[in-house]
Amino acid sequence: MKKTCFHCGLDVPEHLHLTVRYENEDRETCCAGCQAVAQSIIDAGLGSYYKQRTADAQKTELPPQEILDQIRLYDLPEVQSDFVETHGGTREAVLMLSGITCAACVWLIEQQLLRTDGIVRIDLNYSTHRCRVVWEDGKIRLSDILLKIRQTGYTAAPYDAQKIEAANQKERKQYIVRLAVAGLGMMQTMMFALPTYLYGGDIEPDFLQILHWGGFLMVLPVVFYCAVPFYHGTLRDLKNRRVGMDTPITVAIIMTFIAGVYSLATNAGQGMYFESIAMLLFFLLGGRFMEQIARRKAGDAAERLVKLIPAFCHHMPDYPDTQETCEAAVVKLKAGDIVMVKPGETVPVDGTVVEGSSAVNEAMLTGESLPVAKMPSEKVTAGTLNTQSPIIIRTDRTGSSTRLSHIVRLLDRALAQKPRTAELAEQYASTFVFGELLLAVPVFIGWMFYADAHTALWITVALLVITCPCALSLATPTALAASTGALAREGILISGKQTLETLAQTTDIIFDKTGTLTQGNPTVSRISLLSGTDEAFVLAVAQALEQQSEHPLARAILNHRVSDGMIPDIRVGQRLNHVGEGVGAQLTINGETQVWALGRAAYVAKIAGEPPQDEQASESGSAVYLGNQLGFQAVFYLQDPLKEGAEEVVRKLKRQHLTLHLLSGARETAVAETARALGITHYRAQAMPEDKLEYVKALQKEGKRVLMIGDGINDAPVLAQADTSAAVAGGTDIARDGADIVLLNEDLNTVPHMLAQAGRTRQIIRQNLSWASAYNIIAVPLAVLGYVQPWIAALGMSFSSLVVLGNAMRLHKQVDMPSEKNAVRTMTDSVALDV
């Protein structure tokens, strides 16, 4: 007895065993496609479909074998080496998607992929159609992901900046051609329809028939070519059992065309069919074309950064033996390779200058307009512009490991994630479209009985077109994309899902001290000896303990030098680091082994016993204690000056009616001095990480919305607890993913600007949502009552979307920035675009 497919009802081939679990039983399917679709339906909680259906589902069509073979090539390690990153047991790839027409497409792709076993995360950027997908290695293959996207109705391929640019150019040309054909069709059909408007009753039937046939022939290219994108979108939606933005438009076009053909075939003598279709599609395509341009402009920040890396570089394979260079592909470079960067060229890798000196423009990454001098042994970043002299660089990181790639990932994540308002708007828009289609039925029937079928048709078509909620779906994503891109140009990276929304509600700001309000480059001002040792001895011991630390205070001790004294022979044994307290280790000094500790007085006292009386309690700056089992040996006093402009930043924030707090692990004297200099009344000294955490929790219990700004080194717990967190990123801190915001240029002047931009973003989102809602509230009754012609409906729908996009584009404008800096930044933005 032959088995039939549980999903489509066709015969199951012998020796094939592909099953789905339904009602605690294994059900046979005839192919992998039917198995995938059936499993998706069951996993979505829609298994009752199989009980209620009246006929078998259609067999799922799989791609041709040659396409499957091409997709499977992406599983080869040598192919994946250029675009797939491996992180432990997971893999990550950036894909470019084709076929996306609206925000609802993004939702559909995300839902289909997230329901697939083995996919960990999916970040799809609606503005750029870039998709970052993370999957578990061993559970699913990349080819399976590409095939899943294809079965959903879209296409995907590894991201390539040149290919995506070519695809964008092709898509733009297709829109222009379709728009031109629709425009010509509109003019030609209107030419045939105009006599019927002016002299309809006086035209002889034979000539009237000729005019109708002329309009029919002229509209055929419009219906069967210009409207194809709407058909594709509708078919894709129906295939995935959902209603999208293209569905009502497709229904309106088909209804109107069928009515026109029927009128032509029966010689009914009624006009305003074919010319209205052409006019409708011309306005719809024009609106969508302008929407596409605005959408790409809103999300161009990540694209610009991706394009900063050149494809080729000057490789020096025989350096330092010779200075000869050869052209090499940047993707083929590896750590340790030597490259030359000439004036006017872009640095291709993260590396260290080994020869030459120059000035590098880092405005593309940090927003800082003035070039930064680079000398031998100093670091340079991929994507920055060499402006003066040739420099030779040793490669440290390439490709996806560079700082620029990390910035792009943060931007992708920010643009792909949707805040609560966007998710609610999408849900409402989907429900609205479905309700719109249901409403069209009684409207058509009612008008047909009240007037006639001709009138009923036009009113229904106008209703379907004018009430399409495109503006509602665009209201939030376009504003977020525009604002995120504008902030990125200022060196402010937004990566959290609700960041801009929450940032606008901030009431309190908590600053860390070292590296945030201060320059982060403290120096040792004095060493106080507490025993018979000399400064050279205690400094050597302290440097041995801090050798592996990246904390600014540790770097100050490591960089300090004394003029005289004997340097002991020190061997470091087992090391123990306590975050926020200090570091201890077993040291063998001149053959004698002892346990030493460096850090807070309370921490060192666990080894050295009773802490000494602080005779320099009134001395400003931080104090770091050194001791061993014999007692306290020395105190290092360090000074860290305030950042330039910190006082002005505090004044600006106070003018925005924000409450400022200062939390630091430094001693009371240093923290009080900093707070007094800046005019911050709320501060706490000698705060451990857990103390900072409790401080934030206490503010949140009072209903405060807290923004925490730290250096990202010891502040991970409190950054995670705050409503919004910002990390002031140094060269090594950029690798931190925990913060919602990363301040690339460490300029505190960007904080007031960032808060102002968040407030503007929330205001514009509210304006967009209000406009989109008001438009639909007004448009529906007008269309139902018959006051709207279809071409006016198309114009109104396109206009509503463009109003939303235009309003969002205002977020590209920079506010709260000095005019001189704006002028320079505009110039550097142009350079970035040219690069």
Coordinates of N, CA, C and O in Angstrom, one line a residue, residues 40-141:
S40 N 6.7 24.0 9.9 CA 6.5 25.4 10.2 C 5.1 25.7 10.7 O 4.9 26.4 11.6
I41 N 4.1 25.1 10.0 CA 2.7 25.3 10.4 C 2.4 24.7 11.7 O 1.8 25.4 12.6
I42 N 3.0 23.6 12.0 CA 2.7 23.0 13.4 C 3.5 23.7 14.4 O 2.9 24.0 15.5
D43 N 4.7 24.1 14.2 CA 5.5 24.9 15.2 C 4.8 26.2 15.5 O 5.0 26.8 16.6
A44 N 4.1 26.8 14.5 CA 3.5 28.1 14.7 C 2.2 28.0 15.5 O 1.5 29.0 15.7
G45 N 1.8 26.7 15.9 CA 0.6 26.5 16.6 C -0.7 26.5 15.7 O -1.8 26.7 16.2
L46 N -0.5 26.3 14.4 CA -1.6 26.3 13.4 C -1.9 24.9 12.9 O -2.4 24.7 11.8
G47 N -1.6 23.9 13.8 CA -1.8 22.5 13.4 C -3.3 22.1 13.0 O -3.6 21.2 12.3
S48 N -4.2 22.9 13.6 CA -5.6 22.7 13.3 C -5.9 22.9 11.8 O -7.0 22.4 11.4
Y49 N -5.0 23.5 11.1 CA -5.2 23.6 9.7 C -5.5 22.3 9.0 O -6.3 22.2 8.1
Y50 N -4.7 21.3 9.4 CA -4.8 20.0 8.8 C -6.1 19.3 9.1 O -6.5 18.3 8.4
K51 N -6.8 19.7 10.1 CA -8.2 19.1 10.4 C -9.3 19.9 9.7 O -10.3 19.3 9.3
Q52 N -9.1 21.1 9.4 CA -10.1 22.0 8.9 C -10.0 22.1 7.3 O -11.0 22.6 6.7
R53 N -8.9 21.8 6.7 CA -8.7 22.0 5.3 C -9.7 21.2 4.5 O -10.0 20.0 4.9
T54 N -10.1 21.6 3.4 CA -11.0 20.9 2.5 C -10.3 20.2 1.3 O -10.9 19.4 0.6
A55 N -9.0 20.5 1.1 CA -8.3 19.9 0.1 C -6.8 19.9 0.5 O -6.4 20.6 1.4
D56 N -6.1 19.0 -0.2 CA -4.7 18.9 0.1 C -3.9 20.1 -0.3 O -4.3 20.8 -1.3
A57 N -2.9 20.4 0.4 CA -2.0 21.6 0.1 C -1.3 21.3 -1.2 O -1.0 20.1 -1.5
Q58 N -0.8 22.3 -1.9 CA 0.0 22.1 -3.1 C 1.4 21.7 -2.7 O 1.9 22.1 -1.7
K59 N 2.0 20.8 -3.5 CA 3.3 20.4 -3.3 C 4.3 21.6 -3.3 O 4.2 22.4 -4.2
T60 N 5.2 21.6 -2.3 CA 6.1 22.7 -2.3 C 7.2 22.5 -3.4 O 7.8 21.5 -3.5
E61 N 7.4 23.6 -4.2 CA 8.3 23.5 -5.3 C 9.7 23.8 -4.7 O 10.0 24.8 -4.1
L62 N 10.6 22.9 -5.0 CA 12.0 23.1 -4.6 C 12.8 23.7 -5.8 O 12.4 23.6 -7.0
P63 N 13.9 24.4 -5.5 CA 14.6 25.0 -6.6 C 15.2 24.0 -7.5 O 15.4 22.8 -7.1
P64 N 15.5 24.3 -8.8 CA 16.2 23.3 -9.7 C 17.5 22.8 -9.1 O 18.1 23.5 -8.2
Q65 N 17.9 21.6 -9.5 CA 19.1 21.0 -9.0 C 20.3 21.9 -9.1 O 21.2 21.9 -8.2
E66 N 20.4 22.6 -10.2 CA 21.6 23.4 -10.4 C 21.7 24.5 -9.4 O 22.8 24.9 -8.9
I67 N 20.5 25.1 -9.0 CA 20.5 26.1 -7.9 C 20.9 25.5 -6.6 O 21.6 26.1 -5.8
L68 N 20.3 24.3 -6.3 CA 20.7 23.6 -5.1 C 22.2 23.4 -5.0 O 22.8 23.5 -4.0
D69 N 22.8 23.0 -6.1 CA 24.2 22.7 -6.2 C 25.0 24.0 -5.9 O 26.0 24.0 -5.2
Q70 N 24.6 25.1 -6.5 CA 25.2 26.4 -6.2 C 25.2 26.8 -4.7 O 26.1 27.3 -4.2
I71 N 24.0 26.6 -4.2 CA 23.8 27.0 -2.7 C 24.7 26.1 -1.9 O 25.3 26.6 -0.9
R72 N 24.8 24.8 -2.2 CA 25.6 24.0 -1.3 C 27.1 24.3 -1.4 O 27.9 23.9 -0.5
L73 N 27.5 25.0 -2.4 CA 28.9 25.4 -2.5 C 29.3 26.3 -1.4 O 30.5 26.4 -1.0
Y74 N 28.3 27.0 -0.8 CA 28.6 28.0 0.3 C 29.0 27.2 1.6 O 29.4 27.9 2.6
D75 N 28.8 25.9 1.6 CA 29.2 25.1 2.8 C 30.7 24.8 2.8 O 31.2 24.3 3.8
L76 N 31.4 25.0 1.7 CA 32.8 24.6 1.6 C 33.6 25.6 2.5 O 33.4 26.8 2.4
P77 N 34.5 25.0 3.3 CA 35.4 25.9 4.1 C 36.1 27.0 3.4 O 36.2 28.1 3.9
E78 N 36.7 26.6 2.2 CA 37.4 27.6 1.5 C 36.5 28.8 1.0 O 37.0 29.9 0.8
V79 N 35.3 28.5 0.7 CA 34.3 29.5 0.3 C 33.9 30.4 1.5 O 33.9 31.6 1.4
Q80 N 33.7 29.8 2.6 CA 33.3 30.5 3.8 C 34.4 31.3 4.5 O 34.1 32.2 5.3
S81 N 35.6 31.0 4.1 CA 36.8 31.7 4.8 C 36.7 33.2 4.6 O 37.3 33.9 5.5
D82 N 36.1 33.7 3.5 CA 36.2 35.1 3.3 C 35.1 35.9 3.9 O 35.2 37.1 4.1
F83 N 34.0 35.2 4.4 CA 32.9 36.0 4.9 C 32.2 35.4 6.1 O 31.3 36.0 6.7
V84 N 32.6 34.3 6.6 CA 32.0 33.6 7.8 C 33.0 33.7 8.9 O 34.2 33.3 8.8
E85 N 32.5 34.1 10.1 CA 33.3 34.2 11.3 C 32.9 33.0 12.2 O 31.7 32.7 12.3
T86 N 33.8 32.5 12.9 CA 33.6 31.4 13.8 C 33.8 31.9 15.3 O 34.9 32.4 15.6
H87 N 32.8 31.7 16.1 CA 32.9 32.1 17.5 C 32.5 30.9 18.4 O 31.3 30.6 18.6
G88 N 33.5 30.1 18.8 CA 33.2 28.9 19.6 C 32.4 27.9 18.8 O 32.8 27.4 17.7
G89 N 31.2 27.6 19.2 CA 30.3 26.7 18.6 C 29.4 27.3 17.6 O 28.5 26.7 17.1
T90 N 29.5 28.6 17.4 CA 28.6 29.3 16.5 C 29.3 30.0 15.3 O 30.5 30.2 15.4
R91 N 28.6 30.2 14.2 CA 29.1 30.9 13.1 C 28.3 32.1 12.7 O 27.1 32.1 13.0
E92 N 28.9 33.1 12.1 CA 28.2 34.3 11.8 C 28.6 34.8 10.4 O 29.7 34.7 10.0
A93 N 27.5 35.2 9.6 CA 27.8 35.6 8.3 C 26.9 36.8 8.0 O 25.8 37.0 8.6
V94 N 27.4 37.7 7.1 CA 26.6 38.8 6.6 C 26.1 38.5 5.2 O 26.9 38.2 4.3
L95 N 24.8 38.6 5.0 CA 24.2 38.3 3.7 C 23.5 39.5 3.2 O 23.1 40.4 3.9
M96 N 23.4 39.5 1.9 CA 22.6 40.6 1.2 C 21.4 39.9 0.7 O 21.4 38.9 0.0
L97 N 20.2 40.5 0.9 CA 18.9 39.9 0.5 C 18.3 40.7 -0.6 O 18.4 42.0 -0.7
S98 N 17.6 40.0 -1.5 CA 16.9 40.7 -2.6 C 15.4 40.3 -2.5 O 15.0 39.3 -2.0
G99 N 14.6 41.2 -2.9 CA 13.1 41.0 -2.9 C 12.4 41.7 -1.8 O 11.1 41.6 -1.8
I100 N 13.1 42.4 -0.9 CA 12.4 43.1 0.2 C 11.7 44.3 -0.4 O 12.4 45.2 -1.0
T101 N 10.5 44.5 -0.1 CA 9.7 45.7 -0.6 C 9.2 46.6 0.5 O 8.9 47.7 0.3
C102 N 9.0 46.0 1.7 CA 8.5 46.8 2.8 C 8.9 46.2 4.2 O 9.5 45.2 4.2
A103 N 8.6 46.9 5.2 CA 9.0 46.5 6.6 C 8.4 45.2 6.9 O 9.0 44.4 7.7
A104 N 7.2 44.8 6.4 CA 6.6 43.5 6.7 C 7.4 42.4 6.2 O 7.4 41.3 6.7
C105 N 8.2 42.6 5.1 CA 9.1 41.5 4.5 C 10.1 41.2 5.6 O 10.5 40.0 5.7
V106 N 10.6 42.2 6.2 CA 11.7 42.0 7.3 C 11.1 41.1 8.4 O 11.7 40.1 8.8
W107 N 9.9 41.4 8.8 CA 9.2 40.6 9.9 C 9.1 39.2 9.4 O 9.4 38.2 10.2
L108 N 8.6 38.9 8.2 CA 8.4 37.6 7.7 C 9.7 36.8 7.7 O 9.7 35.6 8.1
I109 N 10.8 37.4 7.1 CA 12.0 36.6 7.0 C 12.6 36.3 8.4 O 13.0 35.2 8.7
E110 N 12.5 37.3 9.4 CA 13.0 37.0 10.7 C 12.2 35.9 11.4 O 12.8 35.0 12.0
Q111 N 10.9 35.9 11.2 CA 10.0 34.9 11.9 C 10.3 33.5 11.3 O 10.4 32.5 12.0
Q112 N 10.5 33.4 10.0 CA 10.8 32.1 9.3 C 12.1 31.6 9.8 O 12.2 30.4 10.1
L113 N 13.1 32.4 9.9 CA 14.5 32.0 10.3 C 14.5 31.6 11.8 O 15.2 30.6 12.2
L114 N 13.9 32.5 12.6 CA 14.0 32.2 14.0 C 13.3 30.9 14.5 O 13.6 30.4 15.5
R115 N 12.3 30.5 13.6 CA 11.6 29.2 13.9 C 12.5 28.0 13.5 O 12.1 26.9 13.7
T116 N 13.6 28.2 12.8 CA 14.4 27.2 12.3 C 15.4 26.7 13.4 O 16.1 27.6 13.9
D117 N 15.4 25.5 13.7 CA 16.3 25.0 14.7 C 17.8 25.2 14.3 O 18.2 24.9 13.2
G118 N 18.6 25.8 15.3 CA 20.0 26.0 15.0 C 20.3 27.4 14.8 O 21.5 27.8 14.9
I119 N 19.3 28.3 14.4 CA 19.6 29.7 14.2 C 19.5 30.4 15.5 O 18.5 30.4 16.2
V120 N 20.6 31.1 15.9 CA 20.7 31.8 17.2 C 20.1 33.2 17.1 O 19.4 33.6 18.0
R121 N 20.5 33.9 16.1 CA 20.1 35.3 16.1 C 20.1 35.8 14.6 O 20.8 35.3 13.8
I122 N 19.1 36.7 14.3 CA 19.0 37.2 13.0 C 18.8 38.7 13.1 O 17.9 39.2 13.8
D123 N 19.7 39.5 12.5 CA 19.6 41.0 12.5 C 19.5 41.4 11.1 O 20.4 41.4 10.3
L124 N 18.3 41.9 10.7 CA 18.0 42.3 9.3 C 17.8 43.8 9.2 O 16.9 44.3 9.9
N125 N 18.6 44.5 8.5 CA 18.6 45.9 8.4 C 17.7 46.3 7.2 O 18.0 46.0 6.0
Y126 N 16.5 46.8 7.5 CA 15.5 47.2 6.4 C 16.1 48.2 5.5 O 15.8 48.2 4.3
S127 N 16.9 49.2 6.0 CA 17.4 50.3 5.2 C 18.4 49.8 4.2 O 18.4 50.3 3.0
T128 N 19.2 48.8 4.5 CA 20.3 48.4 3.6 C 20.1 47.0 3.0 O 20.8 46.6 2.2
H129 N 19.1 46.3 3.6 CA 18.9 44.9 3.2 C 20.0 44.0 3.5 O 20.2 42.9 2.9
R130 N 20.9 44.4 4.5 CA 21.9 43.6 5.0 C 21.4 42.7 6.2 O 20.7 43.2 7.0
C131 N 21.8 41.4 6.1 CA 21.2 40.5 7.1 C 22.4 39.8 7.8 O 23.3 39.2 7.1
R132 N 22.5 40.0 9.1 CA 23.6 39.3 9.9 C 22.9 38.1 10.6 O 22.0 38.3 11.5
V133 N 23.4 36.9 10.3 CA 22.8 35.7 10.9 C 23.8 34.9 11.6 O 25.0 34.7 11.2
V134 N 23.4 34.4 12.8 CA 24.3 33.6 13.6 C 23.6 32.2 13.8 O 22.5 32.1 14.2
W135 N 24.4 31.1 13.6 CA 23.8 29.8 13.7 C 24.8 28.9 14.4 O 26.0 29.1 14.5
E136 N 24.2 27.8 14.9 CA 25.0 26.8 15.7 C 25.7 25.8 14.7 O 25.0 25.2 13.9
D137 N 27.0 25.8 14.7 CA 27.7 24.9 13.8 C 27.4 23.5 14.2 O 27.6 23.1 15.4
G138 N 27.0 22.7 13.2 CA 26.7 21.3 13.5 C 25.2 21.0 13.5 O 24.8 19.9 13.2
K139 N 24.4 22.0 13.8 CA 22.9 21.9 13.8 C 22.3 22.2 12.5 O 21.3 21.6 12.1
I140 N 22.9 23.2 11.8 CA 22.4 23.7 10.6 C 23.5 24.2 9.7 O 24.5 24.7 10.3
R141 N 23.4 24.1 8.4 CA 24.4 24.6 7.5 C 24.0 25.9 6.9 O 22.8 26.2 6.8

